[in-house]
CSV table of C-alpha atoms in Angstrom, one decimal:
chain,number,residue,atom,x,y,z
Q,20,MET,CA,23.3,10.1,9.6
Q,21,SER,CA,23.6,13.8,9.0
Q,22,ALA,CA,21.5,16.4,10.7
Q,23,ALA,CA,18.6,17.8,8.9
Q,24,GLY,CA,19.5,20.9,6.9
Q,25,SER,CA,18.5,22.8,3.8
Q,26,PHE,CA,17.7,20.6,0.9
Q,27,GLN,CA,20.6,20.1,-1.5
Q,28,PRO,CA,19.8,18.0,-4.5
Q,29,GLY,CA,22.5,15.6,-5.8
Q,30,PRO,CA,24.6,16.8,-8.8
Q,31,ALA,CA,22.6,14.7,-11.2
Q,32,ALA,CA,19.3,16.0,-10.0
Q,33,ALA,CA,20.5,19.6,-9.8
Q,34,GLU,CA,21.4,19.5,-13.5
Q,35,LEU,CA,18.0,18.4,-14.6
Q,36,GLY,CA,15.7,20.8,-16.4
Q,37,GLY,CA,12.0,21.0,-15.8
Q,38,ARG,CA,11.2,18.8,-18.8
Q,39,ASP,CA,13.7,16.1,-17.8
Q,40,ARG,CA,12.4,16.1,-14.2
Q,41,ALA,CA,8.8,15.6,-15.6
Q,42,LEU,CA,9.9,12.7,-17.8
Q,43,ALA,CA,11.8,11.1,-14.9
Q,44,LEU,CA,8.7,11.5,-12.7
Q,45,ALA,CA,6.6,10.0,-15.5
Q,46,GLY,CA,8.8,7.0,-15.6
Q,47,VAL,CA,8.5,6.1,-11.9
Q,48,LEU,CA,4.7,6.8,-12.0
Q,49,ALA,CA,4.4,4.5,-15.0
Q,50,ALA,CA,6.2,1.8,-13.0
Q,51,LEU,CA,4.0,2.4,-10.0
Q,52,LEU,CA,0.9,2.2,-12.2
Q,53,LEU,CA,2.2,-1.1,-13.5
Q,54,SER,CA,2.2,-2.6,-10.0
Q,55,GLY,CA,-1.1,-1.0,-8.9
Q,56,LEU,CA,-2.9,-2.3,-12.0
Q,57,ASP,CA,-1.5,-5.8,-11.5
Q,58,GLN,CA,-3.0,-6.1,-8.0
Q,59,THR,CA,-6.6,-5.1,-9.0
Q,60,ILE,CA,-6.6,-6.9,-12.4
Q,61,VAL,CA,-5.5,-10.2,-10.9
Q,62,ALA,CA,-8.2,-9.9,-8.2
Q,63,THR,CA,-10.9,-9.7,-10.9
Q,64,ALA,CA,-9.4,-12.6,-12.9
Q,65,GLY,CA,-8.9,-14.8,-9.9
Q,66,PRO,CA,-12.0,-17.0,-10.4
Q,67,ALA,CA,-11.2,-17.7,-14.0
Q,68,ILE,CA,-7.6,-18.6,-13.0
Q,69,GLN,CA,-8.8,-20.9,-10.3
Q,70,ARG,CA,-11.1,-22.8,-12.8
Q,71,SER,CA,-8.5,-23.0,-15.5
Q,72,LEU,CA,-5.6,-24.3,-13.3
Q,73,ARG,CA,-7.9,-26.1,-10.9
Q,74,ILE,CA,-6.3,-24.4,-7.9
Q,75,PRO,CA,-7.3,-26.1,-4.7
Q,76,ALA,CA,-9.6,-24.0,-2.5
Q,77,GLY,CA,-6.9,-24.0,0.3
Q,78,LEU,CA,-4.4,-22.4,-2.0
Q,79,TYR,CA,-6.6,-19.8,-3.7
Q,80,ALA,CA,-5.8,-17.1,-1.2
Q,81,TRP,CA,-2.1,-17.6,-2.0
Q,82,LEU,CA,-2.6,-15.8,-5.3
Q,83,THR,CA,-2.7,-12.7,-3.1
Q,84,THR,CA,-0.7,-13.9,-0.1
Q,85,ALA,CA,2.4,-14.9,-2.1
Q,86,TYR,CA,2.5,-11.5,-3.7
Q,87,LEU,CA,1.9,-9.6,-0.5
Q,88,VAL,CA,4.5,-11.5,1.6
Q,89,ALA,CA,7.2,-11.2,-1.0
Q,90,SER,CA,6.5,-7.5,-1.7
Q,91,THR,CA,6.6,-6.7,2.0
Q,92,VAL,CA,9.7,-8.6,3.2
Q,93,VAL,CA,12.2,-7.0,0.8
Q,94,LEU,CA,11.1,-3.4,1.1
Q,95,PRO,CA,13.9,-2.3,3.5
Q,96,ILE,CA,16.4,-4.2,1.4
Q,97,TRP,CA,15.4,-2.4,-1.8
Q,98,GLY,CA,15.4,0.9,0.0
Q,99,LYS,CA,19.0,0.4,1.3
Q,100,LEU,CA,20.2,-0.7,-2.2
Q,101,SER,CA,18.8,2.4,-3.8
Q,102,ASP,CA,20.6,4.6,-1.2
Q,103,LEU,CA,23.9,2.8,-1.9
Q,104,TYR,CA,23.8,2.3,-5.7
Q,105,GLY,CA,21.3,4.8,-6.9
Q,106,ARG,CA,17.6,4.8,-7.9
Q,107,LYS,CA,18.1,4.1,-11.6
Q,108,PRO,CA,19.9,0.7,-11.6
Q,109,VAL,CA,17.8,-0.5,-8.7
Q,110,LEU,CA,14.5,0.6,-10.4
Q,111,VAL,CA,15.5,-1.0,-13.7
Q,112,ALA,CA,16.2,-4.2,-11.8
Q,113,GLY,CA,12.9,-4.0,-10.0
Q,114,VAL,CA,10.9,-3.5,-13.2
Q,115,ALA,CA,12.8,-6.3,-14.9
Q,116,ILE,CA,12.1,-8.7,-12.0
Q,117,PHE,CA,8.4,-7.7,-12.0
Q,118,LEU,CA,8.1,-8.3,-15.8
Q,119,ALA,CA,9.9,-11.6,-15.5
Q,120,GLY,CA,7.3,-12.7,-12.9
Q,121,SER,CA,4.5,-11.4,-15.1
Q,122,LEU,CA,5.7,-13.5,-18.1
Q,123,LEU,CA,6.2,-16.6,-16.0
Q,124,ALA,CA,2.7,-16.1,-14.5
Q,125,GLY,CA,1.1,-15.8,-17.9
Q,126,LEU,CA,2.8,-19.0,-19.1
Q,127,SER,CA,2.1,-20.9,-15.9
Q,128,PRO,CA,0.9,-24.5,-16.6
Q,129,GLY,CA,-0.1,-25.1,-13.0
Q,130,THR,CA,-0.7,-23.8,-9.5
Q,131,LEU,CA,2.9,-24.1,-8.1
Q,132,VAL,CA,4.5,-22.3,-11.0
Q,133,LEU,CA,1.8,-19.5,-10.8
Q,134,LEU,CA,2.4,-19.0,-7.0
Q,135,VAL,CA,6.2,-18.8,-7.5
Q,136,ALA,CA,5.6,-16.3,-10.3
Q,137,ARG,CA,3.3,-14.2,-8.1
Q,138,ALA,CA,6.1,-14.2,-5.4
Q,139,VAL,CA,8.6,-13.0,-8.1
Q,140,GLN,CA,6.2,-10.2,-9.1
Q,141,GLY,CA,6.0,-9.2,-5.5
Q,142,LEU,CA,9.8,-9.0,-5.2
Q,143,GLY,CA,9.8,-6.6,-8.1
Q,144,ALA,CA,6.8,-4.6,-7.0
Q,145,ALA,CA,8.4,-3.8,-3.7
Q,146,CYS,CA,11.2,-2.0,-5.6
Q,147,LEU,CA,8.7,0.0,-7.7
Q,148,PHE,CA,6.9,1.5,-4.6
Q,149,THR,CA,10.0,2.3,-2.7
Q,150,SER,CA,11.9,3.8,-5.7
Q,151,ALA,CA,9.0,5.9,-6.7
Q,152,LEU,CA,8.8,7.5,-3.3
Q,153,ALA,CA,12.6,8.0,-3.1
Q,154,VAL,CA,12.9,9.4,-6.7
Q,155,ILE,CA,10.4,12.1,-5.8
Q,156,GLY,CA,12.5,12.9,-2.8
Q,157,ASP,CA,15.6,13.2,-5.0
Q,158,LEU,CA,14.0,15.4,-7.6
Q,159,PHE,CA,12.2,17.9,-5.5
Q,160,PRO,CA,12.7,19.8,-2.1
Q,161,PRO,CA,10.2,18.9,0.6
Q,162,PRO,CA,7.6,21.6,0.0
Q,163,GLN,CA,7.5,20.8,-3.7
Q,164,ARG,CA,7.8,17.1,-2.8
Q,165,ALA,CA,4.5,17.2,-1.0
Q,166,ARG,CA,2.8,18.2,-4.3
Q,167,TYR,CA,4.2,15.3,-6.2
Q,168,MET,CA,3.8,12.8,-3.4
Q,169,GLY,CA,0.0,13.3,-3.8
Q,170,LEU,CA,0.3,12.0,-7.3
Q,171,ILE,CA,1.2,8.6,-5.9
Q,172,GLY,CA,-2.2,8.3,-4.3
Q,173,GLY,CA,-3.7,9.5,-7.5
Q,174,VAL,CA,-2.0,6.8,-9.5
Q,175,MET,CA,-3.0,4.1,-7.1
Q,176,GLY,CA,-6.6,5.4,-7.1
Q,177,VAL,CA,-6.7,5.3,-10.9
Q,178,SER,CA,-5.3,1.8,-10.9
Q,179,SER,CA,-8.1,0.7,-8.5
Q,180,VAL,CA,-10.7,2.1,-10.8
Q,181,ILE,CA,-9.3,0.9,-14.1
Q,182,GLY,CA,-8.0,-2.5,-12.8
Q,183,PRO,CA,-11.2,-4.3,-12.0
Q,184,LEU,CA,-12.9,-3.2,-15.2
Q,185,ALA,CA,-9.8,-4.0,-17.3
Q,186,GLY,CA,-9.4,-7.3,-15.6
Q,187,GLY,CA,-13.0,-8.4,-16.4
Q,188,ILE,CA,-12.7,-7.3,-20.1
Q,189,ILE,CA,-9.3,-8.9,-20.6
Q,190,THR,CA,-10.3,-12.1,-19.0
Q,191,ASP,CA,-13.6,-12.4,-21.0
Q,192,THR,CA,-12.0,-11.5,-24.3
Q,193,LEU,CA,-8.4,-12.6,-24.3
Q,194,GLY,CA,-8.2,-15.0,-21.4
Q,195,TRP,CA,-6.7,-14.8,-17.9
Q,196,ASN,CA,-3.2,-15.2,-19.2
Q,197,TRP,CA,-3.3,-11.7,-20.6
Q,198,VAL,CA,-3.9,-10.1,-17.3
Q,199,PHE,CA,-0.2,-10.8,-16.8
Q,200,PHE,CA,1.0,-10.3,-20.3
Q,201,ILE,CA,-0.6,-6.8,-20.4
Q,202,ASN,CA,2.2,-5.8,-18.0
Q,203,LEU,CA,4.9,-6.3,-20.6
Q,204,PRO,CA,4.1,-3.4,-22.9
Q,205,ILE,CA,3.3,-1.1,-19.9
Q,206,GLY,CA,6.6,-2.1,-18.3
Q,207,GLY,CA,8.4,-1.6,-21.6
Q,208,VAL,CA,7.3,2.1,-21.7
Q,209,ALA,CA,8.3,2.5,-18.0
Q,210,LEU,CA,11.7,1.1,-18.7
Q,211,TRP,CA,12.2,3.4,-21.7
Q,212,PHE,CA,11.5,6.4,-19.6
Q,213,ILE,CA,13.7,5.3,-16.7
Q,214,ILE,CA,16.7,4.3,-18.9
Q,215,THR,CA,16.6,7.2,-21.3
Q,216,ARG,CA,15.5,10.1,-19.0
Q,217,MET,CA,16.4,9.3,-15.4
Q,218,PRO,CA,19.8,10.2,-14.0
Q,219,ARG,CA,21.6,8.0,-11.4
Q,220,LEU,CA,20.0,9.6,-8.4
Q,221,GLY,CA,20.7,8.8,-4.8
Q,222,ALA,CA,24.0,6.9,-5.0
Q,223,ARG,CA,26.3,7.6,-2.1
Q,224,ARG,CA,29.4,5.7,-3.1
Q,225,GLY,CA,30.5,3.1,-5.6
Q,226,ASP,CA,32.4,0.8,-3.2
Q,227,ALA,CA,29.5,0.3,-0.8
Q,228,ARG,CA,29.0,-3.1,0.7
Q,229,VAL,CA,25.7,-4.7,1.3
Q,230,ASP,CA,24.9,-5.8,4.8
Q,231,VAL,CA,24.2,-9.4,3.7
Q,232,ALA,CA,23.8,-10.7,7.3
Q,233,GLY,CA,21.4,-8.0,8.2
Q,234,ALA,CA,19.3,-8.7,5.1
Q,235,ALA,CA,19.2,-12.5,5.9
Q,236,TRP,CA,18.1,-11.9,9.5
Q,237,LEU,CA,15.5,-9.4,8.4
Q,238,LEU,CA,14.0,-12.0,6.1
Q,239,ALA,CA,14.2,-14.6,8.9
Q,240,ALA,CA,12.2,-12.2,11.1
Q,241,VAL,CA,9.6,-10.8,8.8
Q,242,VAL,CA,8.6,-13.9,6.7
Q,243,PRO,CA,7.4,-16.0,9.7
Q,244,LEU,CA,5.7,-13.0,11.2
Q,245,LEU,CA,3.8,-12.2,8.0
Q,246,PHE,CA,2.7,-15.8,7.6
Q,247,ALA,CA,1.6,-15.9,11.2
Q,248,LEU,CA,-0.4,-12.7,10.8
Q,249,SER,CA,-2.0,-13.6,7.5
Q,250,GLY,CA,-4.4,-15.9,9.3
Q,251,GLY,CA,-3.9,-18.8,6.9
Q,252,ALA,CA,-2.2,-21.2,9.4
Q,253,SER,CA,-3.5,-23.1,12.3
Q,254,ARG,CA,-3.3,-21.6,15.8
Q,255,ALA,CA,-0.3,-23.8,16.7
Q,256,ALA,CA,1.5,-23.1,13.5
Q,257,SER,CA,0.8,-19.4,13.9
Q,258,LEU,CA,2.3,-19.4,17.4
Q,259,ALA,CA,5.3,-21.3,16.2
Q,260,LEU,CA,5.8,-18.9,13.3
Q,261,GLY,CA,5.3,-15.9,15.5
Q,262,ALA,CA,7.9,-17.2,18.0
Q,263,ALA,CA,10.4,-17.8,15.1
Q,264,GLY,CA,9.8,-14.3,13.8
Q,265,VAL,CA,10.5,-12.8,17.3
Q,266,VAL,CA,13.7,-14.7,17.6
Q,267,GLY,CA,14.7,-13.6,14.1
Q,268,LEU,CA,13.9,-10.0,15.0
Q,269,VAL,CA,16.1,-10.1,18.1
Q,270,VAL,CA,19.0,-11.4,16.2
Q,271,PHE,CA,18.4,-8.9,13.4
Q,272,VAL,CA,18.6,-6.0,15.9
Q,273,ARG,CA,21.8,-7.3,17.4
Q,274,ALA,CA,23.3,-7.8,13.9
Q,275,GLU,CA,22.4,-4.3,12.8
Q,276,ARG,CA,24.0,-2.7,15.9
Q,277,ARG,CA,27.3,-4.3,15.0
Q,278,ALA,CA,27.1,-3.7,11.2
Q,279,GLU,CA,29.3,-1.1,9.6
Q,280,ASP,CA,26.6,0.0,7.2
Q,281,PRO,CA,23.4,-1.6,8.3
Q,282,ILE,CA,20.4,-2.4,6.1
Q,283,LEU,CA,18.3,-0.4,8.7
Q,284,ASP,CA,20.1,2.3,10.7
Q,285,LEU,CA,18.6,1.9,14.1
Q,286,ARG,CA,19.7,5.4,15.1
Q,287,LEU,CA,16.8,6.7,13.0
Q,288,PHE,CA,14.4,5.2,15.5
Q,289,ARG,CA,15.8,7.3,18.3
Q,290,ARG,CA,14.1,10.3,16.8
Q,291,ARG,CA,10.4,11.1,17.5
Q,292,GLU,CA,9.9,12.7,14.2
Q,293,VAL,CA,10.7,9.4,12.5
Q,294,VAL,CA,9.2,6.9,14.9
Q,295,LEU,CA,5.9,8.6,15.5
Q,296,PRO,CA,4.9,8.9,11.8
Q,297,LEU,CA,5.9,5.3,11.2
Q,298,ALA,CA,3.8,4.2,14.1
Q,299,ALA,CA,0.9,6.3,12.9
Q,300,MET,CA,1.2,4.7,9.4
Q,301,PHE,CA,1.2,1.2,10.9
Q,302,VAL,CA,-1.9,1.9,13.0
Q,303,LEU,CA,-3.9,3.7,10.2
Q,304,GLY,CA,-2.9,1.0,7.8
Q,305,ALA,CA,-5.0,-1.4,9.9
Q,306,ALA,CA,-8.1,0.6,9.1
Q,307,PHE,CA,-7.4,1.3,5.5
Q,308,LEU,CA,-8.6,-1.8,3.6
Q,309,PHE,CA,-11.7,-2.9,5.4
Q,310,SER,CA,-14.0,-0.5,3.6
Q,311,MET,CA,-12.8,-1.9,0.2
Q,312,ILE,CA,-13.2,-5.5,1.4
Q,313,PHE,CA,-16.4,-5.5,3.4
Q,314,LEU,CA,-18.5,-2.6,2.0
Q,315,PRO,CA,-19.0,-4.4,-1.3
Q,316,LEU,CA,-20.7,-7.2,0.6
Q,317,TYR,CA,-23.3,-4.8,1.8
Q,318,LEU,CA,-23.7,-3.3,-1.6
Q,319,VAL,CA,-24.2,-6.7,-3.3
Q,320,ASN,CA,-26.2,-8.6,-0.6
Q,321,VAL,CA,-28.2,-5.8,0.9
Q,322,ALA,CA,-28.4,-2.9,-1.6
Q,323,GLY,CA,-28.9,-5.5,-4.4
Q,324,VAL,CA,-26.4,-4.3,-6.9
Q,325,SER,CA,-24.5,-6.7,-9.2
Q,326,ALA,CA,-20.9,-7.6,-8.7
Q,327,THR,CA,-19.8,-5.3,-11.5
Q,328,GLY,CA,-22.1,-2.6,-10.2
Q,329,ALA,CA,-20.5,-2.9,-6.8
Q,330,GLY,CA,-17.1,-2.2,-8.3
Q,331,LEU,CA,-18.5,0.9,-10.0
Q,332,THR,CA,-20.4,1.9,-6.8
Q,333,MET,CA,-17.0,2.0,-4.9
Q,334,LEU,CA,-15.8,4.8,-7.2
Q,335,PRO,CA,-16.9,7.5,-4.7
Q,336,LEU,CA,-14.5,6.0,-2.1
Q,337,THR,CA,-11.7,5.8,-4.6
Q,338,LEU,CA,-12.3,9.4,-5.9
Q,339,GLY,CA,-12.4,10.6,-2.3
Q,340,ILE,CA,-9.0,9.0,-1.6
Q,341,VAL,CA,-7.5,10.4,-4.8
Q,342,SER,CA,-8.8,13.9,-4.1
Q,343,GLY,CA,-7.6,13.8,-0.5
Q,344,SER,CA,-4.2,12.6,-1.5
Q,345,VAL,CA,-3.6,15.0,-4.3
Q,346,GLY,CA,-5.3,17.9,-2.6
Q,347,SER,CA,-3.4,17.5,0.6
Q,348,GLY,CA,-0.1,17.3,-1.2
Q,349,GLN,CA,-0.9,20.6,-3.0
Q,350,LEU,CA,-1.9,22.2,0.3
Q,351,ALA,CA,1.2,21.0,2.2
Q,352,SER,CA,3.5,22.4,-0.6
Q,353,ARG,CA,1.9,25.8,-0.1
Q,354,VAL,CA,1.7,26.1,3.6
Q,355,GLY,CA,5.0,24.1,4.4
Q,356,HIS,CA,3.4,22.0,7.1
Q,357,ALA,CA,2.0,18.4,7.0
Q,358,ARG,CA,1.0,17.7,10.6
Q,359,ARG,CA,-1.9,20.1,10.8
Q,360,ILE,CA,-3.4,18.8,7.5
Q,361,LEU,CA,-3.1,15.3,8.8
Q,362,LEU,CA,-4.8,16.0,12.1
Q,363,GLY,CA,-7.7,17.6,10.2
Q,364,SER,CA,-8.0,14.7,7.9
Q,365,LEU,CA,-8.0,12.2,10.7
Q,366,LEU,CA,-10.8,14.1,12.5
Q,367,LEU,CA,-12.8,14.0,9.2
Q,368,GLN,CA,-12.1,10.2,8.9
Q,369,MET,CA,-13.3,9.6,12.5
Q,370,LEU,CA,-16.5,11.6,11.7
Q,371,ALA,CA,-17.1,9.7,8.5
Q,372,PHE,CA,-16.6,6.3,10.3
Q,373,ALA,CA,-19.0,7.4,13.0
Q,374,LEU,CA,-21.7,8.4,10.5
Q,375,MET,CA,-21.3,5.2,8.6
Q,376,GLY,CA,-21.2,3.1,11.7
Q,377,PHE,CA,-24.4,4.6,13.2
Q,378,LEU,CA,-26.4,5.5,10.1
Q,379,LEU,CA,-25.9,2.4,8.0
Q,380,ARG,CA,-29.1,0.4,7.7
Q,381,PRO,CA,-30.6,-2.0,5.2
Q,382,ASP,CA,-32.8,0.8,3.9
Q,383,THR,CA,-30.2,3.6,4.0
Q,384,PRO,CA,-30.6,5.6,0.7
Q,385,HIS,CA,-27.8,4.9,-1.7
Q,386,ALA,CA,-27.1,8.6,-2.0
Q,387,VAL,CA,-26.3,8.8,1.7
Q,388,VAL,CA,-23.9,5.8,1.5
Q,389,THR,CA,-22.2,7.4,-1.5
Q,390,ALA,CA,-21.7,10.7,0.3
Q,391,LEU,CA,-20.3,8.9,3.3
Q,392,MET,CA,-17.9,7.0,1.1
Q,393,VAL,CA,-16.6,10.3,-0.3
Q,394,LEU,CA,-16.0,11.6,3.2
Q,395,ILE,CA,-14.2,8.4,4.2
Q,396,GLY,CA,-12.0,8.7,1.2
Q,397,LEU,CA,-11.2,12.4,1.8
Q,398,GLY,CA,-10.2,11.5,5.4
Q,399,MET,CA,-8.0,8.6,4.3
Q,400,GLY,CA,-6.3,10.3,1.3
Q,401,PRO,CA,-3.9,12.7,3.0
Q,402,SER,CA,-2.2,10.0,5.1
Q,403,LEU,CA,-0.9,8.3,1.9
Q,404,PRO,CA,1.6,11.0,0.9
Q,405,LEU,CA,2.1,13.2,4.0
Q,406,PHE,CA,3.3,10.7,6.6
Q,407,THR,CA,5.9,9.5,4.1
Q,408,LEU,CA,6.9,13.1,3.4
Q,409,MET,CA,7.4,13.7,7.1
Q,410,VAL,CA,9.6,10.6,7.5
Q,411,GLN,CA,11.7,11.5,4.5
Q,412,ASP,CA,12.1,15.1,5.7
Q,413,ALA,CA,13.3,13.9,9.2
Q,414,ALA,CA,15.6,11.1,8.0
Q,415,GLY,CA,17.6,13.2,5.7
Q,416,GLU,CA,18.6,13.0,2.0
Q,417,GLU,CA,21.2,10.3,2.5
Q,418,ASN,CA,18.4,8.0,3.9
Q,419,LEU,CA,15.7,8.7,1.4
Q,420,GLY,CA,15.5,5.1,0.2
Q,421,VAL,CA,15.5,3.6,3.7
Q,422,ALA,CA,12.9,6.1,4.9
Q,423,SER,CA,10.6,5.5,1.9
Q,424,ALA,CA,10.9,1.8,2.3
Q,425,GLY,CA,10.2,2.0,6.1
Q,426,ALA,CA,7.1,4.1,5.5
Q,427,ARG,CA,5.7,1.6,2.9
Q,428,PHE,CA,6.7,-1.3,5.2
Q,429,SER,CA,4.9,0.1,8.2
Q,430,ARG,CA,1.7,0.7,6.2
Q,431,MET,CA,1.7,-2.7,4.6
Q,432,LEU,CA,2.4,-4.5,7.9
Q,433,GLY,CA,-0.5,-2.6,9.4
Q,434,GLN,CA,-2.7,-3.6,6.5
Q,435,VAL,CA,-1.9,-7.3,6.9
Q,436,ILE,CA,-2.8,-7.1,10.6
Q,437,GLY,CA,-5.8,-5.0,9.9
Q,438,VAL,CA,-7.3,-7.4,7.4
Q,439,THR,CA,-6.9,-10.3,9.8
Q,440,MET,CA,-8.2,-8.3,12.8
Q,441,PHE,CA,-11.3,-6.8,11.0
Q,442,GLY,CA,-12.0,-10.1,9.3
Q,443,ALA,CA,-12.2,-11.9,12.6
Q,444,LEU,CA,-14.3,-9.1,14.0
Q,445,PHE,CA,-16.7,-9.2,11.0
Q,446,ALA,CA,-17.1,-13.0,11.5
Q,447,ALA,CA,-17.8,-12.6,15.2
Q,448,LEU,CA,-20.4,-9.8,14.6
Q,449,LEU,CA,-22.1,-11.7,11.7
Q,450,GLY,CA,-22.3,-14.9,13.7
Q,451,THR,CA,-24.1,-17.7,11.8
Q,452,PRO,CA,-27.2,-16.1,10.3
Q,453,LEU,CA,-29.3,-17.5,7.6
Q,454,ALA,CA,-27.8,-17.8,4.1
Q,455,PRO,CA,-28.5,-14.8,1.9
Q,456,GLY,CA,-31.7,-16.1,0.4
Q,457,ALA,CA,-32.7,-18.8,2.9
Q,458,ALA,CA,-35.7,-17.2,4.5
Q,459,GLU,CA,-39.1,-15.9,3.4
Q,460,GLY,CA,-39.2,-17.6,0.0
Q,461,GLY,CA,-35.6,-17.0,-1.0
Q,462,ALA,CA,-33.9,-14.0,-2.5
Q,463,ALA,CA,-35.9,-11.6,-4.5
Q,464,ALA,CA,-34.7,-10.2,-7.8
Q,465,THR,CA,-34.0,-6.5,-8.0
Q,466,ALA,CA,-34.5,-4.3,-10.9
Q,467,ASN,CA,-30.9,-4.8,-12.2
Q,468,GLY,CA,-31.1,-8.6,-11.9
Q,469,ALA,CA,-29.0,-8.9,-8.7
Q,470,ALA,CA,-30.3,-11.0,-5.8
Q,471,ALA,CA,-31.5,-9.2,-2.7
Q,472,ALA,CA,-30.8,-10.9,0.6
Q,473,SER,CA,-33.5,-12.1,3.0
Q,474,PRO,CA,-34.4,-9.5,5.6
Q,475,GLU,CA,-32.7,-11.4,8.5
Q,476,TYR,CA,-29.5,-11.8,6.6
Q,477,ALA,CA,-29.6,-8.2,5.4
Q,478,ARG,CA,-30.0,-6.9,9.0
Q,479,ALA,CA,-27.2,-9.1,10.3
Q,480,LEU,CA,-24.8,-8.2,7.5
Q,481,THR,CA,-25.5,-4.5,7.7
Q,482,ALA,CA,-25.0,-4.6,11.5
Q,483,ALA,CA,-21.7,-6.4,11.1
Q,484,VAL,CA,-20.4,-3.9,8.5
Q,485,ALA,CA,-21.6,-1.0,10.6
Q,486,GLY,CA,-19.8,-2.5,13.6
Q,487,LEU,CA,-16.5,-2.5,11.7
Q,488,TYR,CA,-16.8,1.3,11.2
Q,489,ARG,CA,-17.5,1.8,14.9
Q,490,ALA,CA,-14.5,-0.2,15.8
Q,491,GLY,CA,-12.5,1.7,13.2
Q,492,ILE,CA,-13.1,5.0,15.1
Q,493,GLY,CA,-10.9,3.7,17.9
Q,494,VAL,CA,-8.1,2.7,15.5
Q,495,VAL,CA,-8.1,6.1,13.8
Q,496,LEU,CA,-8.2,7.8,17.2
Q,497,VAL,CA,-4.9,6.0,18.1
Q,498,GLY,CA,-3.4,7.3,14.8
Q,499,PHE,CA,-4.7,10.8,15.6
Q,500,LEU,CA,-3.0,10.7,19.1
Q,501,LEU,CA,0.3,9.5,17.6
Q,502,THR,CA,0.1,12.3,15.0
Q,503,LEU,CA,-0.6,14.8,17.7
Q,504,ARG,CA,2.7,13.9,19.4
Q,505,ILE,CA,4.8,14.5,16.2
Q,506,PRO,CA,6.8,17.7,16.6
Q,507,GLU,CA,5.4,20.4,14.5
Q,508,GLN,CA,8.1,21.4,12.0
Q,509,ARG,CA,8.2,23.4,8.8
Q,510,LEU,CA,9.2,21.3,5.8
Q,511,ARG,CA,12.8,22.0,5.0
Q,512,GLY,CA,13.2,24.4,2.1
Q,513,GLY,CA,9.8,25.8,2.7
């Protein structure tokens, strides 16, 4: 691991003109859009898929879990492969695997085949995220890199807006199979950009050997831990899986210390400027998803909007995240610092959580909820590109793939734990109140045809959602304190 120095792009990157850089960037962003759209489109089509294939209720969550587990466990492996053999062949392989999984999913005759196909999609999707981050690191020096890192948040925001609407339209008109088949033409365009316009970035040497033992023990550690944390197993099974994961982790660390070229260079974790951003991403990942999962329950059951309307009503949160991500990247590229921007955004996020946690009531005006959603999004957005930028900058150019994968891995692991943690808290806060329309003559119809909850249920549900935001303040505070300890450094090349 070399010491940090001034940015020196690889020979292939240095020879690229502005137009070719833009086309290479378009290729990886198209690949990223492919993965982002798939997650949101499939979520909308889920009920139709369940009815068509008669998926048992106990396996329904695995439509998401299979994808999530598969896409998380191989992140460090994809990152290391891209550092060894270059971004282009690895990215082509990742897109090809993702498209193969999409084709298999669309043709699935039953539940088992579909779940296997979703896992295959997840294996490819992990490469798309990791490679997109690493390619940006290859193409641009850190100050410019911040500007383009923000585009990643923008692409994911666009996919979260388009995906649910597209999923509903495709499912209603063409059938659920086409929510997977639609990936094929999008992936074809992405492959064309990558194959024709992207140089072989990031390769260190042609005779590199993959640390197979390290990869195997990494899987042995992470897979059981993810299953244990996903909340789908019994308490005894979760404890057994957790214990197996810890044993695998211990053996993995010992194997990596002896490996000549490890999957994960443990020396990186001796540096505060690497460990602290990763820790902050893990913590903040825990508080990232609960707004998108639980706030729609309030909008449908208390505010009385339809399911489709709830998706559209979440647009302010999405637009806030996109604006915060893109805007913070632009700002960091100008000032040459990321830490100060992150600290300001986390203060804003805590303020927005506090306002939502203490002001949310069954009769809170919709305009107030909308404004608070925008504030929450603006507070969340900068953490998407800037922590990754800091990790890449500290790890050095020869570790861009590993650093990018580590950043994504930390965030996703935090999200898995956060969904489980906030889900359990929500259930505890909600208790066992009346069903949505069980009291006072049942649910009343609102002007748009949606069913309004009974007053008792509305109060209980609102209090539970508000409680999540109050708890989220503490989570974000921990992320803020970790960020405060990150050494303030000017981005290299700035």
